[in-house]
């Protein structure tokens, strides 16, 4: 019979870690006497990051004395104080390889149900003074587990655990390994998604692994479905066959193969990375541009707005028809689905480009009935309503469409009802005139403020989030769990910038720097440059840092527990093997 050795609690606090403040409650200390276990917590306890810890299914964390002894031996550590692994209950018994999801235990006056293994987290490594701890807990199959509180009650050291109901037969260790370790047997996945006691997030991950199938490389349960591998790795020379000024500020570039094999087909909505090589000693420039038309076999057209950026100025001022450029293969998942339901293209400014490519793709389809198309676009005025004639021609070919064009600052010569439909910015309230059905799929592209407002408005209007796809120009949102807010800083070279060594390009951020070996990983180089990054475990387990590689290769300092998808790397535990371009 398992015995409760210690009840451990701790409130969130800010600690200094690697020059940053981290808000965490991983420091737990034993309490004396009896304490109340509540639905969402234990009296005196708290969580610093409610996205990863706490809540109904993670109210109480349990860890075992036998695992304490194991780690003390494995890590050559002196005896550890109870609470050292951030757990609420230190128990003698209830090992991870025997306790099952759904097991219910009466402990003192409380009734608990086992819901999931511990979530991998870098903060247990901070608490233990070993940054590899998150990976070790998984690889050694000793994660510990969470419980939800079925009945509140008081507990204290010395109470025994009495099983009131057996669970679904899959142990905590088996469930943890099924998600994080290689090999995801289908029958076990099917069993896991049917376990009602397992928390929703874990069941969703197992459903994603089931949908991906056994042939897919990578871990769809952690990252979602992997995109199709690009047609080629790295960069390929192409010739500019034509340029065309779409407006005073937007120029299109049409490229085709040189003497090599013709460029392969692309999907509407995809983008290419263009490698620009200004004269030395300047480093290469890497910029991503959406393909605005890929409907002509063997040719891609991308369109660039002149702005303050070095890449757009270079293309507008230096590049002409007949010149050679280096481009990556087309990539990206912001593409049309295969359904036949209504589709809404809603863009602003230069965000029109991937939507225009999708419109070309729809117009080129001859073997299916035309879909109902809603074209919604916002520009400043008629001069900046780029591709207006091209869009009108494509919509006419499709036949079934409604349009809504908004000019925020129309000129006196702009004709309402002809060139545009409404004055001002388009919002969800103005979409009501189009009577867009609930099952329509929205494709949004434009500046971050536009995307945020449009997505929020659509949700509020009752459109399902699953039917809203968006493409963001520029960097992705950072994920740094527990790190307290810091002032936004544009990406920049590191303080100890090198003048030689491998060249690392953070493409979305428009930054290229030398790898100088001062950093243990690409993640830490990116952080030194204030490049927005996503991470959680920092040890090659959670795959939050998984990043697409445009070109180049990496070496791993610590092999990930499961390899990422093809064409992707885990930047938390890797370094470049020569020049490298990352989609960051």
Short mmCIF file of C-alpha atoms in Angstrom, two decimals, residues 21 44 46 100 181 183 218 224 232 243 270 276 278 331 374 404 439 493 528 579:
data_model
loop_
_atom_site.label_atom_id
_atom_site.label_comp_id
_atom_site.label_asym_id
_atom_site.label_seq_id
_atom_site.Cartn_x
_atom_site.Cartn_y
_atom_site.Cartn_z
CA UNK A 21 13.47 36.52 -15.09
CA UNK A 44 -0.72 27.24 -0.16
CA UNK A 46 0.26 27.66 -7.05
CA UNK A 100 -2.52 3.56 -14.85
CA UNK A 181 9.67 8.31 -27.73
CA UNK A 183 7.53 4.19 -32.30
CA UNK A 218 8.65 13.42 -37.08
CA UNK A 224 0.91 18.85 -35.95
CA UNK A 232 14.81 20.59 -53.24
CA UNK A 243 9.61 42.18 -64.31
CA UNK A 270 3.31 28.99 -50.83
CA UNK A 276 20.50 38.07 -52.60
CA UNK A 278 25.33 42.16 -52.49
CA UNK A 331 7.26 25.79 -49.10
CA UNK A 374 -15.76 35.85 -51.48
CA UNK A 404 -15.89 43.71 -50.99
CA UNK A 439 -19.15 26.67 -43.25
CA UNK A 493 23.54 40.79 -34.36
CA UNK A 528 21.23 36.54 -28.21
CA UNK A 579 26.28 27.93 -43.71
#
